[in-house]
C-alpha cells in the first residue's frame, strides 16, 4: 500500500521581528489565511500536528476537532539561540552562525543539528505504517525541509536550500521506505493582505 502524506506548513505570525524558534501565537490575519486553505487540502485518514502553538492553532483553524500531537514533528531545537533574532546572533556569534549555516552537523547553539533533525524526521516518515493511507500533518517549516531532504535522498547541506513558505503543502507518497515528491499548490494570503 502507498502512504499519501501531506505536510502543511503552519501559518506565519505577523510579528515583524523574526526570531529563531519563536512560537508566537497566530493573529487573526494569519488564521484567516489558514481558513482559506481548508477547501484545498486533501481528505485524510489520519491528522496530526507538531507540538508548537502555531501548529496547534493552524490545525484548530482548519476545523480539526481531534488531532494527534506528534512530538517527532517538533521544530529544530536551537538551544541558546531560541527566541533571538538572526542579527543578535550574528553580532554575538557570527562565526557560529556561519558554521551552522554551512555545516549540517554543527551545533554552536547547543541544541539540535540539522543532521539530527533530518534523522528524526526520516525515522518518523519511515515508521508510518503501510496501511496509514492518507496522512495530513501540520508542521513547522524546518520539519517540511527535513522531510524533503529525506524523500529526495538529498545531502543534509541542501536543508537551507529549500524554501518552504507558510501555508505551503508538501505532498509525499511512500512505500517500502521509498518516498516521492508530488508538487502541490502554495496557498495565497487573502486578497489585500500582503506580508
PDB file of C-alpha atoms in Angstrom:
ATOM      1  CA  UNK A   1       0.000   0.000   0.000  1.00  0.00           C
ATOM      2  CA  UNK A   2       1.071   3.576  -0.619  1.00  0.00           C
ATOM      3  CA  UNK A   3       1.133   6.216   2.106  1.00  0.00           C
ATOM      4  CA  UNK A   4      -0.042   9.614   0.861  1.00  0.00           C
ATOM      5  CA  UNK A   5       1.372  12.271   3.158  1.00  0.00           C
ATOM      6  CA  UNK A   6       0.648  15.990   3.011  1.00  0.00           C
ATOM      7  CA  UNK A   7       2.706  18.267   5.232  1.00  0.00           C
ATOM      8  CA  UNK A   8       1.047  21.653   5.637  1.00  0.00           C
ATOM      9  CA  UNK A   9       3.379  24.327   6.970  1.00  0.00           C
ATOM     10  CA  UNK A  10       1.998  26.470   9.744  1.00  0.00           C
ATOM     11  CA  UNK A  11       0.676  29.930   9.167  1.00  0.00           C
ATOM     12  CA  UNK A  12       3.147  32.688   9.952  1.00  0.00           C
ATOM     13  CA  UNK A  13       2.908  35.099  12.812  1.00  0.00           C
ATOM     14  CA  UNK A  14       2.743  38.693  11.642  1.00  0.00           C
ATOM     15  CA  UNK A  15       5.448  39.783  14.052  1.00  0.00           C
ATOM     16  CA  UNK A  16       7.992  41.810  12.109  1.00  0.00           C
ATOM     17  CA  UNK A  17      10.887  40.675  14.286  1.00  0.00           C
ATOM     18  CA  UNK A  18      11.916  37.210  13.031  1.00  0.00           C
ATOM     19  CA  UNK A  19      13.263  35.138  15.908  1.00  0.00           C
ATOM     20  CA  UNK A  20      14.849  31.699  15.902  1.00  0.00           C
ATOM     21  CA  UNK A  21      12.409  29.101  17.162  1.00  0.00           C
ATOM     22  CA  UNK A  22       9.909  31.662  18.410  1.00  0.00           C
ATOM     23  CA  UNK A  23       6.476  30.137  18.848  1.00  0.00           C
ATOM     24  CA  UNK A  24       4.429  33.326  18.745  1.00  0.00           C
ATOM     25  CA  UNK A  25       0.645  32.894  18.663  1.00  0.00           C
ATOM     26  CA  UNK A  26      -1.092  33.423  15.349  1.00  0.00           C
ATOM     27  CA  UNK A  27      -3.100  36.597  14.934  1.00  0.00           C
ATOM     28  CA  UNK A  28      -6.451  36.916  13.172  1.00  0.00           C
ATOM     29  CA  UNK A  29      -4.868  37.716   9.783  1.00  0.00           C
ATOM     30  CA  UNK A  30      -2.796  34.523   9.903  1.00  0.00           C
ATOM     31  CA  UNK A  31      -5.821  32.492  10.996  1.00  0.00           C
ATOM     32  CA  UNK A  32      -7.877  33.877   8.082  1.00  0.00           C
ATOM     33  CA  UNK A  33      -5.116  32.668   5.772  1.00  0.00           C
ATOM     34  CA  UNK A  34      -5.434  29.183   7.250  1.00  0.00           C
ATOM     35  CA  UNK A  35      -9.193  29.177   6.742  1.00  0.00           C
ATOM     36  CA  UNK A  36      -8.719  29.886   3.020  1.00  0.00           C
ATOM     37  CA  UNK A  37      -6.676  26.671   2.736  1.00  0.00           C
ATOM     38  CA  UNK A  38      -9.376  24.387   4.149  1.00  0.00           C
ATOM     39  CA  UNK A  39     -11.024  23.516   0.831  1.00  0.00           C
ATOM     40  CA  UNK A  40      -7.693  22.927  -0.901  1.00  0.00           C
ATOM     41  CA  UNK A  41      -6.470  20.201   1.425  1.00  0.00           C
ATOM     42  CA  UNK A  42      -6.893  16.525   0.620  1.00  0.00           C
ATOM     43  CA  UNK A  43      -9.066  14.253   2.735  1.00  0.00           C
ATOM     44  CA  UNK A  44      -7.113  12.332   5.365  1.00  0.00           C
ATOM     45  CA  UNK A  45      -7.431   9.094   7.302  1.00  0.00           C
ATOM     46  CA  UNK A  46      -5.014  10.428   9.929  1.00  0.00           C
ATOM     47  CA  UNK A  47      -4.425  14.009  11.077  1.00  0.00           C
ATOM     48  CA  UNK A  48      -1.540  15.019  13.254  1.00  0.00           C
ATOM     49  CA  UNK A  49       0.364  18.121  14.202  1.00  0.00           C
ATOM     50  CA  UNK A  50       3.690  19.184  15.583  1.00  0.00           C
ATOM     51  CA  UNK A  51       3.674  20.250  19.250  1.00  0.00           C
ATOM     52  CA  UNK A  52       4.125  24.002  18.730  1.00  0.00           C
ATOM     53  CA  UNK A  53       1.428  26.528  19.500  1.00  0.00           C
ATOM     54  CA  UNK A  54       1.475  27.580  15.811  1.00  0.00           C
ATOM     55  CA  UNK A  55       0.875  24.002  14.638  1.00  0.00           C
ATOM     56  CA  UNK A  56      -1.986  23.505  17.077  1.00  0.00           C
ATOM     57  CA  UNK A  57      -3.600  26.856  16.211  1.00  0.00           C
ATOM     58  CA  UNK A  58      -3.292  26.114  12.489  1.00  0.00           C
ATOM     59  CA  UNK A  59      -4.985  22.707  12.979  1.00  0.00           C
ATOM     60  CA  UNK A  60      -7.716  24.313  15.063  1.00  0.00           C
ATOM     61  CA  UNK A  61      -8.320  26.994  12.386  1.00  0.00           C
ATOM     62  CA  UNK A  62      -8.659  24.160   9.847  1.00  0.00           C
ATOM     63  CA  UNK A  63     -11.583  22.923  11.928  1.00  0.00           C
ATOM     64  CA  UNK A  64      -9.894  19.784  13.239  1.00  0.00           C
ATOM     65  CA  UNK A  65     -11.672  18.627  16.378  1.00  0.00           C
ATOM     66  CA  UNK A  66      -9.454  15.688  17.253  1.00  0.00           C
ATOM     67  CA  UNK A  67      -5.805  15.750  16.365  1.00  0.00           C
ATOM     68  CA  UNK A  68      -2.795  13.737  17.462  1.00  0.00           C
ATOM     69  CA  UNK A  69       0.178  15.809  18.622  1.00  0.00           C
ATOM     70  CA  UNK A  70       3.286  14.100  17.291  1.00  0.00           C
ATOM     71  CA  UNK A  71       6.449  15.027  19.271  1.00  0.00           C
ATOM     72  CA  UNK A  72       8.740  13.856  16.430  1.00  0.00           C
ATOM     73  CA  UNK A  73       7.343  16.649  14.250  1.00  0.00           C
ATOM     74  CA  UNK A  74       8.717  19.372  16.517  1.00  0.00           C
ATOM     75  CA  UNK A  75      10.720  22.324  15.235  1.00  0.00           C
ATOM     76  CA  UNK A  76      14.515  22.343  15.159  1.00  0.00           C
ATOM     77  CA  UNK A  77      15.871  22.860  18.695  1.00  0.00           C
ATOM     78  CA  UNK A  78      18.022  25.976  18.542  1.00  0.00           C
ATOM     79  CA  UNK A  79      19.333  25.805  22.104  1.00  0.00           C
ATOM     80  CA  UNK A  80      20.708  29.124  23.348  1.00  0.00           C
ATOM     81  CA  UNK A  81      19.621  30.883  20.148  1.00  0.00           C
ATOM     82  CA  UNK A  82      15.944  30.191  20.852  1.00  0.00           C
ATOM     83  CA  UNK A  83      13.930  33.412  20.714  1.00  0.00           C
ATOM     84  CA  UNK A  84      16.808  35.562  19.439  1.00  0.00           C
ATOM     85  CA  UNK A  85      16.934  37.377  16.098  1.00  0.00           C
ATOM     86  CA  UNK A  86      19.447  36.414  13.417  1.00  0.00           C
ATOM     87  CA  UNK A  87      21.008  39.883  13.770  1.00  0.00           C
ATOM     88  CA  UNK A  88      21.509  39.344  17.512  1.00  0.00           C
ATOM     89  CA  UNK A  89      23.190  36.003  16.852  1.00  0.00           C
ATOM     90  CA  UNK A  90      25.346  37.475  14.070  1.00  0.00           C
ATOM     91  CA  UNK A  91      26.536  40.166  16.476  1.00  0.00           C
ATOM     92  CA  UNK A  92      27.451  37.854  19.365  1.00  0.00           C
ATOM     93  CA  UNK A  93      28.356  34.665  17.471  1.00  0.00           C
ATOM     94  CA  UNK A  94      28.837  35.476  13.777  1.00  0.00           C
ATOM     95  CA  UNK A  95      31.310  32.646  13.291  1.00  0.00           C
ATOM     96  CA  UNK A  96      28.977  30.139  14.949  1.00  0.00           C
ATOM     97  CA  UNK A  97      26.095  31.298  12.747  1.00  0.00           C
ATOM     98  CA  UNK A  98      28.212  30.958   9.592  1.00  0.00           C
ATOM     99  CA  UNK A  99      29.363  27.472  10.602  1.00  0.00           C
ATOM    100  CA  UNK A 100      25.794  26.405  11.436  1.00  0.00           C
ATOM    101  CA  UNK A 101      24.515  27.611   8.037  1.00  0.00           C
ATOM    102  CA  UNK A 102      27.204  25.638   6.184  1.00  0.00           C
ATOM    103  CA  UNK A 103      27.796  22.512   8.304  1.00  0.00           C
ATOM    104  CA  UNK A 104      24.661  20.436   8.992  1.00  0.00           C
ATOM    105  CA  UNK A 105      26.387  18.651  11.900  1.00  0.00           C
ATOM    106  CA  UNK A 106      27.244  21.887  13.742  1.00  0.00           C
ATOM    107  CA  UNK A 107      25.522  22.889  16.990  1.00  0.00           C
ATOM    108  CA  UNK A 108      27.105  26.172  18.101  1.00  0.00           C
ATOM    109  CA  UNK A 109      23.825  26.959  19.887  1.00  0.00           C
ATOM    110  CA  UNK A 110      23.972  23.754  21.950  1.00  0.00           C
ATOM    111  CA  UNK A 111      20.684  22.471  20.517  1.00  0.00           C
ATOM    112  CA  UNK A 112      19.944  20.070  17.696  1.00  0.00           C
ATOM    113  CA  UNK A 113      21.967  19.853  14.491  1.00  0.00           C
ATOM    114  CA  UNK A 114      20.298  19.940  11.096  1.00  0.00           C
ATOM    115  CA  UNK A 115      21.554  16.378  10.569  1.00  0.00           C
ATOM    116  CA  UNK A 116      19.926  15.209  13.817  1.00  0.00           C
ATOM    117  CA  UNK A 117      16.637  16.883  12.844  1.00  0.00           C
ATOM    118  CA  UNK A 118      16.771  15.263   9.395  1.00  0.00           C
ATOM    119  CA  UNK A 119      17.339  11.851  11.005  1.00  0.00           C
ATOM    120  CA  UNK A 120      14.449  12.415  13.441  1.00  0.00           C
ATOM    121  CA  UNK A 121      12.036  13.276  10.628  1.00  0.00           C
ATOM    122  CA  UNK A 122      13.321  10.433   8.419  1.00  0.00           C
ATOM    123  CA  UNK A 123      12.676   7.990  11.258  1.00  0.00           C
ATOM    124  CA  UNK A 124       9.127   9.292  11.662  1.00  0.00           C
ATOM    125  CA  UNK A 125       8.441   9.106   7.921  1.00  0.00           C
ATOM    126  CA  UNK A 126       9.781   5.581   7.608  1.00  0.00           C
ATOM    127  CA  UNK A 127       7.818   4.437  10.668  1.00  0.00           C
ATOM    128  CA  UNK A 128       4.460   5.322   9.125  1.00  0.00           C
ATOM    129  CA  UNK A 129       2.634   2.014   8.660  1.00  0.00           C
ATOM    130  CA  UNK A 130       2.000   0.828   5.111  1.00  0.00           C
ATOM    131  CA  UNK A 131      -1.738   0.937   5.764  1.00  0.00           C
ATOM    132  CA  UNK A 132      -1.696   4.554   7.043  1.00  0.00           C
ATOM    133  CA  UNK A 133      -3.487   5.677   3.876  1.00  0.00           C
ATOM    134  CA  UNK A 134      -3.793   9.449   3.628  1.00  0.00           C
ATOM    135  CA  UNK A 135      -1.984  11.385   6.350  1.00  0.00           C
ATOM    136  CA  UNK A 136      -2.237  15.141   6.830  1.00  0.00           C
ATOM    137  CA  UNK A 137       0.168  16.826   9.239  1.00  0.00           C
ATOM    138  CA  UNK A 138       0.598  20.468  10.248  1.00  0.00           C
ATOM    139  CA  UNK A 139       4.319  21.090  10.719  1.00  0.00           C
ATOM    140  CA  UNK A 140       6.971  23.740  11.108  1.00  0.00           C
ATOM    141  CA  UNK A 141       8.979  24.774   8.057  1.00  0.00           C
ATOM    142  CA  UNK A 142      12.115  23.031   9.337  1.00  0.00           C
ATOM    143  CA  UNK A 143      10.169  19.774   9.576  1.00  0.00           C
ATOM    144  CA  UNK A 144       8.980  20.066   5.976  1.00  0.00           C
ATOM    145  CA  UNK A 145      12.536  20.819   4.833  1.00  0.00           C
ATOM    146  CA  UNK A 146      13.887  17.765   6.654  1.00  0.00           C
ATOM    147  CA  UNK A 147      11.149  15.580   5.127  1.00  0.00           C
ATOM    148  CA  UNK A 148      12.055  16.791   1.645  1.00  0.00           C
ATOM    149  CA  UNK A 149      15.754  16.147   2.238  1.00  0.00           C
ATOM    150  CA  UNK A 150      14.924  12.559   3.205  1.00  0.00           C
ATOM    151  CA  UNK A 151      12.368  11.955   0.442  1.00  0.00           C
ATOM    152  CA  UNK A 152      14.774  13.137  -2.241  1.00  0.00           C
ATOM    153  CA  UNK A 153      17.833  11.438  -0.741  1.00  0.00           C
ATOM    154  CA  UNK A 154      19.496  14.851  -0.798  1.00  0.00           C
ATOM    155  CA  UNK A 155      22.571  15.716   1.272  1.00  0.00           C
ATOM    156  CA  UNK A 156      21.829  17.434   4.561  1.00  0.00           C
ATOM    157  CA  UNK A 157      23.632  20.558   3.303  1.00  0.00           C
ATOM    158  CA  UNK A 158      20.641  21.098   0.999  1.00  0.00           C
ATOM    159  CA  UNK A 159      18.364  21.740   4.027  1.00  0.00           C
ATOM    160  CA  UNK A 160      18.987  25.501   3.783  1.00  0.00           C
ATOM    161  CA  UNK A 161      18.422  25.490   0.014  1.00  0.00           C
ATOM    162  CA  UNK A 162      14.762  24.513   0.350  1.00  0.00           C
ATOM    163  CA  UNK A 163      12.322  27.390   0.721  1.00  0.00           C
ATOM    164  CA  UNK A 164       9.044  26.314   2.331  1.00  0.00           C
ATOM    165  CA  UNK A 165       6.665  29.272   2.699  1.00  0.00           C
ATOM    166  CA  UNK A 166       3.978  29.432   5.381  1.00  0.00           C
ATOM    167  CA  UNK A 167       0.817  27.520   4.432  1.00  0.00           C
ATOM    168  CA  UNK A 168       2.569  25.644   1.643  1.00  0.00           C
ATOM    169  CA  UNK A 169       1.756  21.991   1.188  1.00  0.00           C
ATOM    170  CA  UNK A 170       4.384  19.321   0.607  1.00  0.00           C
ATOM    171  CA  UNK A 171       2.935  16.143  -0.872  1.00  0.00           C
ATOM    172  CA  UNK A 172       4.864  12.888  -0.496  1.00  0.00           C
ATOM    173  CA  UNK A 173       3.922   9.359  -1.450  1.00  0.00           C
ATOM    174  CA  UNK A 174       5.774   6.430   0.032  1.00  0.00           C
ATOM    175  CA  UNK A 175       6.034   2.697   0.021  1.00  0.00           C
ATOM    176  CA  UNK A 176       8.687   0.305   1.332  1.00  0.00           C
ATOM    177  CA  UNK A 177      10.963   3.095   2.628  1.00  0.00           C
ATOM    178  CA  UNK A 178      10.975   4.962  -0.680  1.00  0.00           C
ATOM    179  CA  UNK A 179       9.406   8.417  -0.906  1.00  0.00           C
ATOM    180  CA  UNK A 180       8.436  10.510  -3.897  1.00  0.00           C
ATOM    181  CA  UNK A 181       7.685  14.214  -4.041  1.00  0.00           C
ATOM    182  CA  UNK A 182       4.441  15.313  -5.612  1.00  0.00           C
ATOM    183  CA  UNK A 183       4.355  19.043  -6.239  1.00  0.00           C
ATOM    184  CA  UNK A 184       1.478  20.931  -4.625  1.00  0.00           C
ATOM    185  CA  UNK A 185      -0.035  24.381  -4.532  1.00  0.00           C
ATOM    186  CA  UNK A 186       1.066  27.219  -2.304  1.00  0.00           C
ATOM    187  CA  UNK A 187      -1.863  28.793  -0.518  1.00  0.00           C
ATOM    188  CA  UNK A 188      -2.176  32.526  -1.013  1.00  0.00           C
ATOM    189  CA  UNK A 189      -2.735  35.177   1.614  1.00  0.00           C
ATOM    190  CA  UNK A 190      -6.265  36.604   1.380  1.00  0.00           C
ATOM    191  CA  UNK A 191      -6.530  39.453  -1.157  1.00  0.00           C
ATOM    192  CA  UNK A 192      -5.367  42.800   0.092  1.00  0.00           C
ATOM    193  CA  UNK A 193      -3.394  41.344   2.990  1.00  0.00           C
ATOM    194  CA  UNK A 194       0.239  41.273   1.900  1.00  0.00           C
ATOM    195  CA  UNK A 195       3.006  40.152   4.183  1.00  0.00           C
TER     196      UNK A 195
END
